[in-house]
Amino acid sequence: MRSELELKQDIVEVGRRMWLRGYVAANDGNISVRIGTDEFLCTPTGVSKGFMTPEMIIKVNSGGEVLSGEVQPSSELKMHLRAYRERPDVNAIVHAHPPVSTAFAVAGIPLNKKFLPEVIVTLGEIPLADYATPSTDEVPEAIAELVKDHDAVLLANHGALTLGSDVFNAYYKLETMEHYANISLAAKQIGGERELPSERIAQLMEVREKMGIKGAYPEFGKD
Ligand code: 13P
């Protein structure tokens, strides 16, 4: 099991990767990790997530009260805490504005086409949550239903959210989402994505089930 310091270092490393890959600009994005029944680590508000140090990471409880840390926690902490409430199986959450995924969120297009086997197996359908003013109580309300069945969600006119078993798992889902969004956009420019036929999807659903991955394609009865 990783120590609290190691978990803070993991958050710092994921912030650095998000910034390096251009998934966030300026002070965008936030990251959190569940460390106990009522304890979470989260990034501070208003700093570049590419240049954090472990001392900057804040500890909060499920009510959002600061347990340790010098500065204010993320302005989107309520969104993270709501997602943890809906998903007891999830231990880490990442929010960023990866440009191509966010372009789909701005255009009002969910990432729900079934054309890449890896994405079908690991992420499933990526729905679009209704627009909500950032940092307000509207945001947790907008994502609450969707995170029950999805590990990756687009936030309309805002960005993206991914959930995982640990902070790297949540971050990799963000990478997978952005890669998939890039491929989708490129395919649209050369004739459009050709989705896999339903019998091929059914085979991938079996792979998903063997891997213990749930949710995301309710129409295939695997939610
Ligand atoms: P924080 O710096 O407060 O986490 O906000 C960044 C952000 O992306 C808000 O949506």
CSV table of C-alpha atoms and ligand atoms in Angstrom, one decimal:
chain,number,residue,atom,x,y,z
A,1,MET,CA,0.0,0.0,0.0
A,2,ARG,CA,1.3,3.5,-0.9
A,3,SER,CA,2.0,6.0,1.9
A,4,GLU,CA,0.3,9.3,2.0
A,5,LEU,CA,3.6,11.0,0.8
A,6,GLU,CA,3.8,8.6,-2.2
A,7,LEU,CA,0.2,9.3,-3.1
A,8,LYS,CA,0.9,13.0,-3.0
A,9,GLN,CA,3.9,12.4,-5.3
A,10,ASP,CA,1.6,10.4,-7.6
A,11,ILE,CA,-0.8,13.4,-7.8
A,12,VAL,CA,2.1,15.7,-8.6
A,13,GLU,CA,3.4,13.3,-11.3
A,14,VAL,CA,-0.1,13.1,-12.9
A,15,GLY,CA,-0.4,16.9,-12.9
A,16,ARG,CA,3.0,17.1,-14.6
A,17,ARG,CA,1.9,14.7,-17.3
A,18,MET,CA,-1.4,16.5,-17.9
A,19,TRP,CA,0.4,19.8,-18.4
A,20,LEU,CA,3.1,18.3,-20.6
A,21,ARG,CA,0.5,16.7,-22.9
A,22,GLY,CA,-1.4,20.0,-23.1
A,23,TYR,CA,-4.5,18.6,-21.4
A,24,VAL,CA,-4.5,21.7,-19.2
A,25,ALA,CA,-3.5,25.4,-19.7
A,26,ALA,CA,-2.6,27.9,-17.0
A,27,ASN,CA,-4.3,26.8,-13.8
A,28,ASP,CA,-6.8,24.3,-15.3
A,29,GLY,CA,-7.6,20.9,-14.0
A,30,ASN,CA,-7.7,19.1,-10.7
A,31,ILE,CA,-6.8,15.7,-9.2
A,32,SER,CA,-8.0,13.9,-6.1
A,33,VAL,CA,-7.4,10.5,-4.4
A,34,ARG,CA,-9.4,8.7,-1.8
A,35,ILE,CA,-7.1,7.7,1.1
A,36,GLY,CA,-9.7,6.5,3.7
A,37,THR,CA,-13.4,6.3,4.5
A,38,ASP,CA,-13.6,10.0,5.0
A,39,GLU,CA,-10.3,11.3,3.8
A,40,PHE,CA,-9.2,12.6,0.4
A,41,LEU,CA,-6.1,14.3,-1.0
A,42,CYS,CA,-6.7,17.0,-3.7
A,43,THR,CA,-4.9,19.6,-5.6
A,44,PRO,CA,-4.9,23.2,-4.5
A,45,THR,CA,-7.0,25.8,-6.4
A,46,GLY,CA,-5.5,28.2,-8.9
A,47,VAL,CA,-2.0,26.8,-9.5
A,48,SER,CA,-0.5,25.2,-12.6
A,49,LYS,CA,-1.0,21.5,-12.1
A,50,GLY,CA,2.3,21.0,-14.0
A,51,PHE,CA,4.5,22.4,-11.3
A,52,MET,CA,3.1,21.2,-8.0
A,53,THR,CA,5.1,19.8,-5.1
A,54,PRO,CA,3.8,17.2,-2.6
A,55,GLU,CA,3.6,19.8,0.2
A,56,MET,CA,1.0,21.7,-1.9
A,57,ILE,CA,-1.5,18.8,-1.8
A,58,ILE,CA,-4.4,19.3,0.5
A,59,LYS,CA,-6.2,16.8,2.7
A,60,VAL,CA,-10.0,17.1,3.0
A,61,ASN,CA,-13.0,15.2,4.4
A,62,SER,CA,-16.2,14.2,2.5
A,63,GLY,CA,-17.8,17.4,3.6
A,64,GLY,CA,-15.0,19.4,1.9
A,65,GLU,CA,-13.4,20.6,5.1
A,66,VAL,CA,-9.7,21.1,5.0
A,67,LEU,CA,-7.9,18.7,7.4
A,68,SER,CA,-4.4,19.8,6.4
A,69,GLY,CA,-2.8,22.1,3.9
A,70,GLU,CA,-1.9,25.7,3.6
A,71,VAL,CA,-4.1,26.9,0.8
A,72,GLN,CA,-7.7,26.4,-0.5
A,73,PRO,CA,-8.6,23.1,-2.2
A,74,SER,CA,-9.7,22.9,-5.8
A,75,SER,CA,-12.8,24.9,-6.7
A,76,GLU,CA,-14.2,21.7,-8.2
A,77,LEU,CA,-13.8,19.6,-5.0
A,78,LYS,CA,-17.6,19.2,-4.8
A,79,MET,CA,-17.7,17.5,-8.2
A,80,HIS,CA,-15.0,15.0,-7.0
A,81,LEU,CA,-16.7,14.3,-3.7
A,82,ARG,CA,-20.0,13.7,-5.4
A,83,ALA,CA,-18.4,11.2,-7.8
A,84,TYR,CA,-16.8,9.3,-4.9
A,85,ARG,CA,-20.2,9.2,-3.2
A,86,GLU,CA,-21.7,7.6,-6.3
A,87,ARG,CA,-18.8,5.2,-6.8
A,88,PRO,CA,-17.5,3.5,-3.8
A,89,ASP,CA,-15.2,1.4,-6.1
A,90,VAL,CA,-13.3,4.5,-7.3
A,91,ASN,CA,-10.2,5.8,-5.5
A,92,ALA,CA,-9.0,8.6,-7.8
A,93,ILE,CA,-10.5,11.3,-10.1
A,94,VAL,CA,-8.9,13.5,-12.7
A,95,HIS,CA,-10.5,16.6,-14.3
A,96,ALA,CA,-8.8,18.4,-17.3
A,97,HIS,CA,-9.6,20.2,-20.5
A,98,PRO,CA,-7.9,18.0,-23.2
A,99,PRO,CA,-8.5,20.1,-26.4
A,100,VAL,CA,-10.0,17.5,-28.7
A,101,SER,CA,-12.2,15.8,-26.1
A,102,THR,CA,-13.2,19.3,-25.0
A,103,ALA,CA,-14.0,20.2,-28.6
A,104,PHE,CA,-16.5,17.4,-28.7
A,105,ALA,CA,-17.9,18.6,-25.4
A,106,VAL,CA,-18.2,22.1,-26.9
A,107,ALA,CA,-19.8,20.8,-30.1
A,108,GLY,CA,-22.3,18.8,-28.0
A,109,ILE,CA,-21.1,15.5,-29.3
A,110,PRO,CA,-20.6,12.5,-26.9
A,111,LEU,CA,-17.8,10.1,-27.7
A,112,ASN,CA,-20.1,7.1,-28.0
A,113,LYS,CA,-19.2,5.6,-31.4
A,114,LYS,CA,-18.0,2.0,-31.2
A,115,PHE,CA,-15.1,1.8,-33.6
A,116,LEU,CA,-11.9,1.1,-31.5
A,117,PRO,CA,-11.8,-2.3,-29.6
A,118,GLU,CA,-9.5,-1.0,-26.8
A,119,VAL,CA,-11.8,1.9,-26.1
A,120,ILE,CA,-14.9,-0.3,-26.2
A,121,VAL,CA,-13.3,-2.6,-23.7
A,122,THR,CA,-11.6,-0.2,-21.3
A,123,LEU,CA,-13.9,2.9,-21.4
A,124,GLY,CA,-17.1,2.1,-23.2
A,125,GLU,CA,-19.3,5.0,-24.1
A,126,ILE,CA,-18.3,8.5,-23.0
A,127,PRO,CA,-21.4,10.5,-22.4
A,128,LEU,CA,-21.9,14.3,-22.3
A,129,ALA,CA,-23.0,15.9,-19.0
A,130,ASP,CA,-25.2,19.0,-19.2
A,131,TYR,CA,-23.5,22.3,-19.0
A,132,ALA,CA,-23.0,23.5,-15.5
A,133,THR,CA,-21.3,26.7,-14.2
A,134,PRO,CA,-17.8,25.6,-13.1
A,135,SER,CA,-17.3,25.5,-9.3
A,136,THR,CA,-21.0,25.6,-8.5
A,137,ASP,CA,-23.3,22.9,-7.1
A,138,GLU,CA,-24.7,22.5,-10.6
A,139,VAL,CA,-21.5,20.6,-11.5
A,140,PRO,CA,-21.9,17.7,-9.1
A,141,GLU,CA,-25.6,17.5,-10.0
A,142,ALA,CA,-24.7,17.3,-13.7
A,143,ILE,CA,-22.3,14.4,-13.4
A,144,ALA,CA,-24.0,12.4,-10.6
A,145,GLU,CA,-26.1,10.0,-12.7
A,146,LEU,CA,-23.5,9.6,-15.4
A,147,VAL,CA,-20.6,8.6,-13.2
A,148,LYS,CA,-22.6,5.7,-11.8
A,149,ASP,CA,-22.1,3.8,-15.1
A,150,HIS,CA,-19.2,5.6,-16.8
A,151,ASP,CA,-15.5,6.0,-15.9
A,152,ALA,CA,-15.1,8.9,-18.4
A,153,VAL,CA,-17.5,11.8,-18.9
A,154,LEU,CA,-17.5,14.9,-21.0
A,155,LEU,CA,-18.6,18.1,-19.4
A,156,ALA,CA,-20.5,20.3,-21.9
A,157,ASN,CA,-18.6,23.5,-22.8
A,158,HIS,CA,-16.0,22.7,-20.1
A,159,GLY,CA,-13.8,19.6,-20.3
A,160,ALA,CA,-13.6,16.0,-19.1
A,161,LEU,CA,-13.6,13.9,-16.0
A,162,THR,CA,-12.2,10.4,-15.5
A,163,LEU,CA,-12.5,8.0,-12.6
A,164,GLY,CA,-10.1,5.1,-11.7
A,165,SER,CA,-8.9,2.6,-9.1
A,166,ASP,CA,-5.8,4.8,-8.5
A,167,VAL,CA,-4.6,8.1,-9.8
A,168,PHE,CA,-2.6,6.6,-12.7
A,169,ASN,CA,-5.6,4.5,-13.8
A,170,ALA,CA,-7.8,7.6,-13.8
A,171,TYR,CA,-5.1,9.5,-15.7
A,172,TYR,CA,-4.6,6.7,-18.3
A,173,LYS,CA,-8.4,6.9,-19.0
A,174,LEU,CA,-7.9,10.6,-19.8
A,175,GLU,CA,-5.1,9.7,-22.2
A,176,THR,CA,-7.2,7.0,-23.9
A,177,MET,CA,-10.2,9.4,-24.2
A,178,GLU,CA,-8.1,12.2,-25.8
A,179,HIS,CA,-6.4,9.7,-28.2
A,180,TYR,CA,-9.8,8.3,-29.2
A,181,ALA,CA,-11.2,11.8,-29.7
A,182,ASN,CA,-8.2,12.6,-31.9
A,183,ILE,CA,-8.8,9.5,-34.0
A,184,SER,CA,-12.5,10.2,-34.2
A,185,LEU,CA,-11.8,13.7,-35.5
A,186,ALA,CA,-9.3,12.6,-38.0
A,187,ALA,CA,-11.6,9.8,-39.3
A,188,LYS,CA,-14.4,12.3,-39.7
A,189,GLN,CA,-12.1,14.3,-42.1
A,190,ILE,CA,-11.5,11.3,-44.4
A,191,GLY,CA,-14.9,9.8,-44.6
A,192,GLY,CA,-16.2,9.1,-41.1
A,193,GLU,CA,-15.8,6.4,-38.5
A,194,ARG,CA,-17.0,3.0,-39.4
A,195,GLU,CA,-18.4,1.4,-36.3
A,196,LEU,CA,-17.9,-2.3,-35.6
A,197,PRO,CA,-20.9,-4.6,-36.3
A,198,SER,CA,-23.0,-5.7,-33.3
A,199,GLU,CA,-21.6,-9.3,-33.3
A,200,ARG,CA,-18.1,-7.8,-32.9
A,201,ILE,CA,-19.3,-5.5,-30.1
A,202,ALA,CA,-20.8,-8.5,-28.4
A,203,GLN,CA,-17.4,-10.3,-28.4
A,204,LEU,CA,-15.8,-7.3,-26.9
A,205,MET,CA,-18.5,-7.2,-24.2
A,206,GLU,CA,-17.4,-10.7,-23.3
A,207,VAL,CA,-13.8,-9.5,-23.1
A,208,ARG,CA,-15.0,-6.7,-20.8
A,209,GLU,CA,-16.9,-9.1,-18.6
A,210,LYS,CA,-13.8,-11.4,-18.3
A,211,MET,CA,-11.8,-8.4,-17.2
A,212,GLY,CA,-14.4,-7.4,-14.7
A,213,ILE,CA,-15.2,-4.0,-16.3
A,214,LYS,CA,-18.8,-2.9,-15.8
A,215,GLY,CA,-21.1,-0.2,-17.2
A,216,ALA,CA,-21.0,2.1,-20.2
A,217,TYR,CA,-23.0,0.0,-22.7
A,218,PRO,CA,-26.4,-0.5,-21.1
A,219,GLU,CA,-27.9,-1.6,-24.4
A,220,PHE,CA,-25.7,-4.7,-24.2
A,221,GLY,CA,-27.0,-5.5,-20.7
A,222,LYS,CA,-23.7,-5.1,-19.0
A,223,ASP,CA,-24.4,-2.2,-16.7
B,1,13P,P1,-9.0,24.7,-9.6
B,1,13P,O1,-7.6,25.3,-9.8
B,1,13P,O2,-9.8,25.5,-8.6
B,1,13P,O3,-9.0,23.2,-9.3
B,1,13P,O4,-9.9,24.9,-11.0
B,1,13P,C1,-9.4,24.5,-12.2
B,1,13P,C2,-10.5,24.1,-13.2
B,1,13P,O5,-10.2,23.5,-14.2
B,1,13P,C3,-11.9,24.4,-12.9
B,1,13P,O6,-12.7,23.8,-13.7
